[in-house]
C-alpha positions in Angstrom: 96.8 79.5 105.9 94.2 77.4 108.0 94.7 78.8 111.7 94.2 82.6 110.3 91.2 81.4 108.4 89.6 79.8 111.7 90.7 83.0 113.7 88.4 84.6 111.7 85.6 83.4 112.6 86.1 83.9 116.3 86.8 87.8 115.4 90.7 87.6 115.3 92.7 90.1 112.8 95.8 88.3 111.6 98.5 90.5 110.3 102.2 89.9 109.3 103.8 92.9 110.3 107.6 94.6 109.9 109.7 97.6 109.0 111.4 98.2 105.8 114.0 99.8 106.4 117.0 103.0 105.1 114.7 103.1 101.6 116.7 106.2 99.8 115.3 108.7 98.0 117.1 108.7 95.1 116.8 111.9 92.7 118.4 110.7 89.3 120.6 113.6 87.1 118.8 113.0 84.2 115.5 112.0 83.1 115.8 107.3 81.8 116.1 106.9 78.0 112.7 105.4 77.0 112.5 101.7 75.6 112.7 101.5 71.8 112.8 98.7 69.3 115.9 96.4 69.9 116.7 99.0 73.1 115.9 98.4 76.9 115.2 101.2 78.9 118.2 103.3 80.3 118.2 104.6 83.6 120.7 107.4 85.1 123.4 106.0 86.9 124.3 109.0 88.3 121.9 110.5 91.8 121.2 113.1 94.3 120.5 111.7 97.7 117.5 113.0 99.7 117.7 111.1 102.8 115.8 107.8 104.0 112.8 106.6 105.5 111.4 103.6 107.0 107.8 101.3 106.1 106.3 100.2 109.0 104.0 98.1 107.4 101.2 95.0 107.6 99.9 92.3 105.7 96.6 91.0 106.4 97.3 87.2 105.8 93.9 85.8 105.2 92.5 89.0 103.0 95.9 90.0 100.9 97.1 93.3 100.9 98.4 96.3 103.0 96.6 97.3 106.8 97.4 101.2 108.2 101.5 101.7 106.8 103.3 104.4 108.3 106.2 106.1 106.9 108.9 108.3 109.8 112.1 108.8 109.2 113.3 106.5 111.9 112.5 103.3 113.4 112.5 103.2 117.2 110.2 101.2 119.8 108.5 104.3 120.5 107.8 103.9 116.4 106.9 101.0 116.5 104.5 101.4 119.4 103.1 104.0 117.9 102.2 102.0 114.3 100.9 98.8 116.5 98.4 101.3 118.5 97.3 103.3 115.0 96.2 99.6 113.5 94.8 98.4 116.6 92.9 101.6 117.2 91.6 101.6 113.1 89.1 99.0 113.4 87.7 98.5 116.9 85.4 95.7 115.4 87.8 93.9 115.8 88.5 91.3 119.3 91.7 90.0 119.0 94.6 91.2 117.2 97.5 88.9 116.2 100.7 89.9 115.1 103.3 87.9 113.3 106.8 89.3 113.2 110.8 88.8 114.4 112.5 89.3 117.1 113.8 92.6 116.8 114.3 94.1 120.5 112.0 97.6 119.0 109.3 93.9 118.7 109.5 93.3 122.0 109.9 96.4 124.1 108.9 97.6 127.2 106.9 100.4 126.3 105.0 97.5 124.0 104.5 95.7 127.2 103.5 98.3 129.0 100.9 99.1 126.2 99.4 95.8 126.6 98.9 95.4 129.7 96.8 98.4 129.5 94.1 96.6 127.6 94.1 94.0 130.1 92.5 95.9 132.6 93.8 94.3 135.9 96.8 95.6 137.6 99.6 93.6 136.3 102.3 93.4 138.1 105.6 93.7 135.2 108.4 94.2 137.4 111.6 96.2 136.5 113.4 96.5 133.4 116.7 94.7 133.7 116.1 93.6 137.4 112.7 91.8 137.6 109.0 90.3 136.4 107.4 90.2 133.1 110.0 94.0 132.0 113.6 92.0 133.4 114.9 90.6 129.3 113.7 90.0 126.0 112.6 86.5 127.0 110.4 87.4 129.8 108.9 90.2 127.7 108.1 88.1 124.8 106.2 85.7 126.2 104.2 88.0 128.1 103.5 88.9 124.3 102.6 86.3 122.9 99.9 85.3 125.0 97.1 84.7 123.2 94.4 85.4 126.0 95.4 88.6 125.6 93.7 91.2 122.8 96.5 92.0 121.5 99.3 89.5 120.8 102.4 88.5 119.3 103.3 85.4 116.8 107.2 85.5 116.7 109.0 84.0 113.7 112.7 82.4 114.6 115.4 83.6 114.7 117.6 83.8 111.8 114.0 82.5 109.9 111.9 86.2 109.6 112.0 85.4 105.4 109.1 83.0 107.0 107.0 86.6 107.9 104.8 87.2 104.4 105.6 90.8 104.6 109.1 90.2 103.5 106.9 88.4 100.0 105.5 92.1 99.9 108.6 94.1 100.1 110.5 92.7 97.9 107.3 93.7 95.1 107.3 96.9 96.3 111.9 96.9 95.3 111.0 95.8 92.1 108.3 97.5 91.3 108.9 101.0 92.5 111.7 101.3 94.2 114.8 100.2 92.3 113.7 102.0 89.6 112.2 104.8 91.3 113.2 108.8 91.1 111.9 110.4 93.5 113.2 114.6 94.5 112.3 114.5 98.3 111.9 112.2 100.7 108.3 113.4 100.9 108.1 112.4 97.3 109.2 109.0 98.4 106.7 108.8 101.1 103.7 109.7 97.9 104.9 108.0 96.0 105.1 104.7 98.1 101.7 105.1 99.4 100.8 105.8 96.0 101.6 102.2 95.0 100.2 100.7 98.1 96.8 102.3 97.1 97.4 101.1 93.3 98.5 97.2 94.9 95.6 97.1 97.4 93.1 98.0 94.5 94.7 96.3 91.4 96.8 93.2 92.8 96.5 92.6 96.9 95.1 88.5 97.4 96.4 86.2 100.0 99.9 84.6 99.3 99.4 80.9 98.7 102.7 78.7 100.3 103.3 76.3 97.7 106.8 75.2 99.1 105.9 71.8 101.8 109.1 71.8 103.6 109.9 68.0 102.7 113.9 68.5 102.4 113.3 69.8 105.9 111.5 66.9 107.3 114.7 64.0 106.1 
């Protein structure tokens, strides 16, 4: 946490970003039975499927809270790029954006590289995807996107360590408090309920996550 807090003074906004895919809009075929003395609330186990949605969300590492979420039926590199662009364009006062994310291919796409390059206002030779230069492969694209001299750059978690990304903690909160026992009559209803929950969370519960695990077993 110390580094992102110092970056704030330099005008850097640090966000943890990822997608929660395949969120199902499940409509229960009968209403819940309310909790009574000595009995827990009972939920109908049969449901109607109404499709799925993908939530892409940014967690503010320093301040806490969800910023500029997007909910779409797909998760493509174009969707991720659109999400990053709308996030950056939402606050022109930020001098530099740092996005913490995993190494999914959509987070290291050619279109993302081309957009970041366009922000540099210089004629950078990017090469050709699959053949040469910065666009050649995931490794070359990731190296370019991770350059902290750019106005928008990405901090990638190690492979198989996406759990280190703080947005995953918030996704578990969303699942426990809304999705697990929710009732959604359509994908639009699902989307609206998620956005209402985000608004409620930001107003009443949002605060920075404080890591308490010191990693001692890993140092042995």
